[in-house]
Amino acid sequence: MEATILKENIFWVGCVDWNIRDFHGYTTNKGSSYNAYLIRDKKIAVIDSVKAQFSDQFLKNIESLIPFENVDYVVCNHAEPDHSGSIPVLMQKCPQAELVCNDKCKNALSMYYDTKNWKFKIVDEVIDLALGNNTLKFVNTPMAHWPESMATYALEKKLLFSMDGFGQHYASSGRFDCKENLADILYEAKKYYANILMLYGKPIEAVFNKIANIKIEMIAPSHGIIWKEHIEDIISAYKKWIYCKPAGKIVIFYDSMWKSTEMMANAIYEGALMDGIEVKKYDLKYTGITDIATEVLDANAIAVGSPTLNKTLMPKVAEALTYLKGLAPANKYAIAFGSYGWAKKSGQHDVLEYLKQMNCKLVLEEPIQSQFVPTEEVLERCREAGKMLAKIAAEQR
Ligand code: FEO
């Protein structure tokens, strides 16, 4: 039995996924967890579920606390299958239970599952759920992470079930922030924000405004550890991340065929080195898009390099830029660079086009280009560009 107590009569009944390494393209090298909760009161509520493949463990966790026929409510905060995937088996076990969600979630669930025998209780922020000694309030959190997303607040216990927000893809037996190294879990929370929520900074800011006056003693997200001793740390981190607040950092990433673009990346790196400015440089052959997105979140500026291959950019650079374009990191300065063989208007201009589509502020209107091997003059231009980026980062501090 893996159920863990959060507060009196409130339990974690989720599952830890130690082995997941790819969560729809996000490299989850620390695994993850799907957190579900149970409140045992005069009325019994289960809050969210787990990925379908873990439903046996989820059901066992619930059954270790109460018989299924005692479940009154199953709250669904989010229809994405990592959290709703075991609701169908739970509803089969608990046909008397009402499925509590908002209207948009009901529609989404009905597209994923056969819900015709489910009894729905639509809450949409207007209805509180009295369980006995606990009252559940519901806060719609549209686009954090999907349009139907919702958070549930246990009023008397001051406990926020925050859904994806404040989560981390992080497998742990510790369950709580106090059992983990703070820097590690904050980094995983940052990675999670960058790769899952960065596009939704504005809607998340609106959620912060909505919940500004509620007292929170514990935040129980749907992935990773539960925050109880470091609530201020995670909230203040989110308040920076929602604006992609720069941290005095330049991120250079590139792919290279015969080292010419790499020589240019090295020269930009050299030029950018300045006291107080962090400079990071990644060859995309060795560093994947998940880590790149995490680093870009709080960068002041990015330098993106690709040689020309078959009249366009290298596939790994296209992958990284396509991913970042979707995540839409805000307020980034940028330059494009790279080498070409014979067609001057090609790969590097494709990089530039991506940067424009990402609404980056272009520090140079044209890419820095090198025909075949960079000359000392080209490398000096790269160093100068690096200096420009460092100066911008220093001015923004
Ligand atoms: Fe963890 Fe948006 O699901």
Coordinates of C-alpha atoms and ligand atoms in Angstrom, one line a residue:
M1 CA 0.0 0.0 0.0
E2 CA 1.4 3.3 -1.1
A3 CA -1.2 5.8 0.2
T4 CA 0.4 8.7 2.1
I5 CA -1.3 11.0 4.5
L6 CA -1.1 14.8 3.7
K7 CA -3.3 16.1 6.4
E8 CA -5.9 14.6 8.7
N9 CA -8.0 12.3 6.5
I10 CA -6.5 13.5 3.3
F11 CA -4.4 11.0 1.5
W12 CA -2.2 10.7 -1.6
V13 CA -3.4 7.7 -3.6
G14 CA -1.4 8.2 -6.8
C15 CA 1.4 6.2 -8.5
V16 CA 5.1 6.9 -9.1
D17 CA 6.3 6.2 -12.7
W18 CA 9.9 5.5 -12.2
N19 CA 10.6 4.4 -15.8
I20 CA 9.0 7.0 -18.0
R21 CA 11.7 8.8 -20.1
D22 CA 9.5 10.4 -22.8
F23 CA 6.4 12.3 -21.9
H24 CA 5.0 13.4 -25.2
G25 CA 8.4 14.5 -26.3
Y26 CA 9.6 15.9 -22.9
T27 CA 12.6 13.9 -21.8
T28 CA 11.7 12.9 -18.3
N29 CA 15.0 11.5 -17.1
K30 CA 13.9 11.7 -13.4
G31 CA 10.6 9.8 -14.1
S32 CA 7.3 11.2 -12.9
S33 CA 4.3 10.6 -10.7
Y34 CA 0.6 10.9 -11.3
N35 CA -0.8 12.3 -8.0
A36 CA -4.3 11.5 -7.0
Y37 CA -5.9 12.2 -3.6
L38 CA -8.6 11.0 -1.4
I39 CA -10.5 12.9 1.3
R40 CA -12.2 10.7 3.9
D41 CA -15.0 12.6 5.5
K42 CA -18.8 12.1 6.0
K43 CA -18.7 12.2 2.2
I44 CA -15.7 10.7 0.4
A45 CA -14.1 12.4 -2.5
V46 CA -11.3 11.1 -4.8
I47 CA -9.5 13.9 -6.6
D48 CA -8.1 13.0 -10.0
S49 CA -6.7 9.7 -11.1
V50 CA -3.6 8.3 -12.7
K51 CA -2.4 7.1 -16.2
A52 CA -4.4 4.1 -17.3
Q53 CA -1.5 1.7 -17.1
F54 CA -1.3 2.3 -13.3
S55 CA -5.0 1.9 -12.5
D56 CA -4.5 -1.4 -10.6
Q57 CA -2.2 0.3 -8.1
F58 CA -4.5 3.4 -7.9
L59 CA -7.5 1.2 -7.1
K60 CA -5.5 -0.7 -4.5
N61 CA -4.5 2.5 -2.8
I62 CA -8.1 3.6 -2.6
E63 CA -9.3 0.2 -1.4
S64 CA -6.8 0.3 1.4
L65 CA -8.6 3.3 2.8
I66 CA -12.3 2.8 2.0
P67 CA -14.7 0.5 0.2
F68 CA -15.5 1.6 -3.3
E69 CA -19.2 1.8 -2.6
N70 CA -18.4 4.6 -0.1
V71 CA -17.0 7.0 -2.7
D72 CA -19.4 9.9 -3.2
Y73 CA -17.5 12.1 -5.6
V74 CA -14.7 11.8 -8.1
V75 CA -13.3 15.2 -8.9
C76 CA -11.7 15.6 -12.3
N77 CA -9.6 18.7 -12.5
H78 CA -8.1 18.0 -16.0
A79 CA -9.1 15.7 -18.8
E80 CA -5.6 15.0 -20.0
P81 CA -5.2 11.2 -19.9
D82 CA -2.3 11.2 -17.5
H83 CA -4.8 12.3 -14.9
S84 CA -8.1 11.1 -16.2
G85 CA -6.9 7.7 -17.6
S86 CA -8.1 5.6 -14.6
I87 CA -11.4 7.5 -14.0
P88 CA -13.3 5.0 -16.2
V89 CA -12.2 2.0 -14.1
L90 CA -12.9 3.9 -10.9
M91 CA -16.4 4.9 -12.1
Q92 CA -17.1 1.3 -12.9
K93 CA -16.1 0.4 -9.4
C94 CA -18.1 3.3 -7.9
P95 CA -21.3 3.6 -10.1
Q96 CA -22.9 5.6 -7.2
A97 CA -20.3 8.3 -7.3
E98 CA -20.8 11.7 -9.0
L99 CA -18.1 12.9 -11.4
V100 CA -17.4 16.5 -10.4
C101 CA -15.9 18.8 -13.0
N102 CA -16.6 21.9 -15.1
D103 CA -18.6 21.8 -18.3
K104 CA -15.6 21.9 -20.6
C105 CA -14.1 19.0 -18.8
K106 CA -17.3 17.0 -19.1
N107 CA -17.2 17.5 -22.9
A108 CA -13.6 16.5 -23.1
L109 CA -14.1 13.4 -20.9
S110 CA -17.1 12.4 -23.1
M111 CA -14.8 12.5 -26.2
Y112 CA -12.1 10.3 -24.5
Y113 CA -14.4 7.8 -22.7
D114 CA -17.8 6.2 -22.7
T115 CA -19.4 8.5 -20.1
K116 CA -23.1 7.7 -20.8
N117 CA -23.6 6.0 -17.4
W118 CA -21.7 8.6 -15.4
K119 CA -23.5 11.0 -13.1
F120 CA -22.0 14.4 -13.6
K121 CA -22.0 17.2 -11.1
I122 CA -21.0 20.4 -12.9
V123 CA -19.3 22.9 -10.5
D124 CA -17.9 25.7 -12.7
E125 CA -16.7 27.7 -9.7
V126 CA -20.3 28.5 -8.5
I127 CA -20.8 25.4 -6.4
D128 CA -18.9 24.4 -3.3
L129 CA -18.9 20.8 -2.2
A130 CA -19.5 20.2 1.5
L131 CA -18.0 16.8 2.6
G132 CA -18.5 17.3 6.3
N133 CA -15.4 18.8 8.0
N134 CA -14.0 19.7 4.6
T135 CA -15.4 22.0 2.0
L136 CA -14.1 21.8 -1.6
K137 CA -14.0 25.0 -3.7
F138 CA -13.2 25.0 -7.4
V139 CA -11.2 27.5 -9.4
N140 CA -11.2 27.3 -13.2
T141 CA -7.6 27.6 -14.4
P142 CA -8.1 27.8 -18.2
M143 CA -5.0 27.0 -20.2
A144 CA -3.1 25.8 -17.2
H145 CA -2.8 23.4 -18.8
W146 CA -5.8 22.9 -21.0
P147 CA -9.0 24.9 -21.5
E148 CA -10.9 22.8 -19.0
S149 CA -8.2 22.8 -16.3
M150 CA -9.4 23.5 -12.8
A151 CA -7.8 23.5 -9.3
T152 CA -9.6 22.3 -6.2
Y153 CA -9.1 24.0 -2.8
A154 CA -9.8 22.3 0.5
L155 CA -11.0 25.3 2.4
E156 CA -10.5 24.2 6.0
K157 CA -7.2 22.5 5.4
K158 CA -5.9 25.4 3.2
L159 CA -4.8 22.8 0.7
L160 CA -4.6 23.6 -3.0
F161 CA -4.8 20.7 -5.4
S162 CA -3.2 22.7 -8.2
M163 CA -3.3 20.1 -11.0
D164 CA -0.3 20.5 -13.5
G165 CA 0.7 23.9 -12.0
F166 CA 3.7 23.7 -9.6
G167 CA 4.2 20.1 -10.7
Q168 CA 7.5 18.4 -11.7
H169 CA 8.2 15.3 -13.6
Y170 CA 10.1 13.8 -10.7
A171 CA 9.8 10.3 -9.3
S172 CA 10.3 10.1 -5.6
S173 CA 9.3 8.0 -2.6
G174 CA 9.7 11.2 -0.5
R175 CA 6.4 12.7 -1.6
F176 CA 7.0 16.1 0.1
D177 CA 9.4 19.0 -0.6
C178 CA 11.1 18.6 2.8
K179 CA 12.3 15.2 1.9
E180 CA 14.1 16.4 -1.2
N181 CA 17.0 18.7 -2.1
L182 CA 15.3 22.1 -2.8
A183 CA 17.6 23.0 -5.7
D184 CA 16.8 19.7 -7.4
I185 CA 13.1 20.0 -7.1
L186 CA 13.0 23.7 -8.1
Y187 CA 15.0 22.8 -11.2
E188 CA 12.6 20.0 -12.1
A189 CA 9.7 22.4 -11.5
K190 CA 11.4 24.9 -13.8
K191 CA 11.9 22.3 -16.4
Y192 CA 8.2 21.3 -16.1
Y193 CA 7.1 24.9 -16.4
A194 CA 9.4 25.6 -19.4
N195 CA 8.2 22.5 -21.3
I196 CA 4.6 22.3 -20.4
L197 CA 3.4 25.7 -19.3
M198 CA 5.7 28.4 -20.8
L199 CA 3.2 29.1 -23.6
Y200 CA 0.5 29.9 -21.0
G201 CA 2.2 32.6 -18.9
K202 CA -0.6 35.1 -19.2
P203 CA -3.4 32.6 -18.3
I204 CA -1.3 31.5 -15.3
E205 CA -0.8 35.1 -14.3
A206 CA -4.6 35.4 -14.3
V207 CA -4.8 32.3 -12.0
F208 CA -2.4 34.0 -9.6
N209 CA -4.6 37.0 -9.5
K210 CA -7.6 34.8 -8.8
I211 CA -6.0 32.9 -5.9
A212 CA -4.1 35.9 -4.5
N213 CA -6.3 36.1 -1.4
I214 CA -6.6 32.5 -0.5
K215 CA -4.5 31.1 2.3
I216 CA -2.4 28.1 1.3
E217 CA -0.6 25.8 3.7
M218 CA 0.1 23.1 1.2
I219 CA 0.1 22.8 -2.6
A220 CA -0.5 19.3 -3.9
P221 CA 0.1 19.2 -7.7
S222 CA -0.6 16.3 -10.0
H223 CA 3.0 15.5 -10.7
G224 CA 6.0 15.2 -8.4
I225 CA 6.4 16.3 -4.9
I226 CA 3.9 18.2 -2.7
W227 CA 4.9 21.6 -1.5
K228 CA 4.5 22.3 2.2
E229 CA 7.8 23.9 3.5
H230 CA 8.8 25.7 0.4
I231 CA 5.6 27.2 -0.8
E232 CA 7.1 30.7 -1.0
D233 CA 10.0 29.4 -3.0
I234 CA 7.9 27.8 -5.7
I235 CA 5.4 30.7 -5.9
S236 CA 8.1 33.3 -6.2
A237 CA 9.8 31.1 -8.9
Y238 CA 6.5 31.0 -10.8
K239 CA 6.1 34.7 -10.6
K240 CA 9.4 35.1 -12.5
W241 CA 8.7 32.2 -15.0
I242 CA 5.4 33.5 -16.1
Y243 CA 7.2 36.6 -17.5
C244 CA 10.2 34.5 -18.7
K245 CA 12.1 36.9 -16.5
P246 CA 15.7 36.9 -17.7
A247 CA 18.4 35.9 -15.2
G248 CA 21.5 37.4 -16.9
K249 CA 22.1 34.5 -19.2
I250 CA 22.9 33.8 -22.8
V251 CA 22.2 30.5 -24.4
I252 CA 24.0 29.4 -27.6
F253 CA 22.7 26.3 -29.4
Y254 CA 23.6 24.9 -32.7
D255 CA 24.4 21.9 -34.9
S256 CA 27.5 21.6 -37.0
M257 CA 28.5 19.4 -39.9
W258 CA 32.3 19.9 -40.3
K259 CA 32.9 22.1 -37.3
S260 CA 32.6 25.5 -39.1
T261 CA 29.3 26.4 -37.3
E262 CA 30.9 25.0 -34.1
M263 CA 33.9 27.4 -34.5
M264 CA 31.4 30.3 -34.8
A265 CA 29.5 29.1 -31.7
N266 CA 32.8 29.0 -29.8
A267 CA 33.7 32.5 -30.9
I268 CA 30.2 33.9 -29.9
Y269 CA 30.8 32.1 -26.5
E270 CA 34.2 33.7 -26.1
G271 CA 32.8 37.1 -26.9
A272 CA 29.9 36.8 -24.5
L273 CA 32.0 35.9 -21.5
M274 CA 31.5 38.7 -19.0
D275 CA 31.5 38.9 -15.2
G276 CA 28.0 38.3 -13.8
I277 CA 26.7 36.8 -17.1
E278 CA 26.1 33.2 -17.4
V279 CA 26.8 31.8 -20.9
K280 CA 25.7 28.3 -21.9
K281 CA 26.6 26.5 -25.1
Y282 CA 24.9 23.4 -26.4
D283 CA 25.6 21.2 -29.5
L284 CA 22.2 19.8 -30.3
K285 CA 23.7 16.5 -31.1
Y286 CA 24.3 16.0 -27.3
T287 CA 21.6 18.2 -25.7
G288 CA 17.9 17.7 -26.3
I289 CA 15.0 20.1 -26.7
T290 CA 13.8 19.6 -23.1
D291 CA 17.0 21.0 -21.6
I292 CA 17.2 23.7 -24.3
A293 CA 13.7 24.9 -23.5
T294 CA 14.5 24.9 -19.7
E295 CA 17.6 27.1 -20.3
V296 CA 15.9 29.5 -22.7
L297 CA 13.1 30.2 -20.2
D298 CA 15.2 32.6 -18.2
A299 CA 17.7 33.6 -20.9
N300 CA 18.1 37.2 -22.0
A301 CA 19.3 36.2 -25.4
I302 CA 19.8 33.2 -27.6
A303 CA 22.3 32.6 -30.4
V304 CA 21.1 29.9 -32.8
G305 CA 23.4 28.3 -35.4
S306 CA 23.0 25.9 -38.3
P307 CA 25.0 25.1 -41.3
T308 CA 23.1 24.8 -44.6
L309 CA 22.1 21.2 -45.4
N310 CA 20.1 20.5 -48.6
K311 CA 19.2 24.2 -49.0
T312 CA 17.8 24.5 -45.4
L313 CA 18.7 24.2 -41.8
M314 CA 19.9 21.0 -40.0
P315 CA 17.1 18.8 -38.7
K316 CA 18.1 19.1 -35.0
V317 CA 18.1 22.9 -35.2
A318 CA 14.7 22.8 -36.9
E319 CA 13.4 20.5 -34.2
A320 CA 14.6 22.8 -31.4
L321 CA 13.3 25.9 -33.1
T322 CA 9.9 24.3 -33.9
Y323 CA 9.6 23.3 -30.3
L324 CA 10.5 26.7 -29.0
K325 CA 8.2 28.5 -31.4
G326 CA 5.4 26.5 -29.9
L327 CA 6.4 27.3 -26.4
A328 CA 6.8 31.0 -27.3
P329 CA 9.4 32.1 -24.8
A330 CA 8.8 35.9 -24.2
N331 CA 11.2 38.8 -24.6
K332 CA 14.3 37.1 -26.0
Y333 CA 17.0 38.9 -27.9
A334 CA 18.5 36.7 -30.7
I335 CA 21.0 36.2 -33.4
A336 CA 21.4 33.6 -36.2
F337 CA 24.6 32.2 -37.4
G338 CA 26.2 29.4 -39.4
S339 CA 28.2 28.2 -42.4
Y340 CA 27.2 27.5 -45.9
G341 CA 28.9 26.1 -49.0
W342 CA 27.6 27.8 -52.1
A343 CA 24.0 29.0 -51.6
K344 CA 24.3 32.0 -49.3
K345 CA 20.5 32.5 -48.7
S346 CA 19.6 29.2 -47.1
G347 CA 20.0 27.5 -43.7
Q348 CA 21.0 30.6 -41.7
H349 CA 18.1 32.6 -43.1
D350 CA 15.7 29.8 -42.2
V351 CA 17.0 30.1 -38.6
L352 CA 16.4 33.8 -38.8
E353 CA 12.8 33.2 -40.0
Y354 CA 12.1 31.0 -37.0
L355 CA 13.5 33.7 -34.7
K356 CA 11.2 36.3 -36.3
Q357 CA 8.2 33.9 -35.9
M358 CA 9.2 33.5 -32.2
N359 CA 9.0 37.3 -31.9
C360 CA 12.6 37.5 -30.8
K361 CA 14.2 40.9 -30.9
L362 CA 16.9 40.5 -33.6
V363 CA 20.2 42.0 -32.5
L364 CA 21.5 41.6 -36.1
E365 CA 19.1 41.9 -39.0
E366 CA 21.0 39.4 -41.0
P367 CA 22.7 36.1 -39.9
I368 CA 26.4 35.9 -39.4
Q369 CA 27.5 33.6 -42.2
S370 CA 30.7 31.9 -43.1
Q371 CA 31.4 30.2 -46.5
F372 CA 32.9 26.8 -45.7
V373 CA 35.5 27.5 -42.9
P374 CA 35.2 30.8 -40.9
T375 CA 38.0 33.3 -41.5
E376 CA 39.4 35.2 -38.6
E377 CA 37.3 38.1 -39.8
V378 CA 34.1 36.0 -39.5
L379 CA 35.2 34.8 -36.0
E380 CA 35.8 38.3 -34.9
R381 CA 32.3 39.2 -36.0
C382 CA 31.0 36.3 -33.9
R383 CA 33.0 37.5 -30.9
E384 CA 31.6 41.0 -31.4
A385 CA 28.0 39.6 -31.5
G386 CA 28.7 37.6 -28.3
K387 CA 29.8 40.9 -26.7
M388 CA 26.6 42.6 -27.9
L389 CA 24.5 39.9 -26.3
A390 CA 26.4 40.1 -23.0
K391 CA 26.0 43.8 -22.9
I392 CA 22.2 43.5 -23.4
A393 CA 22.1 40.9 -20.6
A394 CA 24.1 43.1 -18.3
E395 CA 21.9 46.1 -19.1
Q396 CA 18.8 44.1 -18.2
R397 CA 20.0 43.0 -14.8
Ligands
FEO1 FE1 -0.2 16.3 -16.4 FE2 -1.8 18.4 -18.6 O1 -1.5 16.8 -17.7

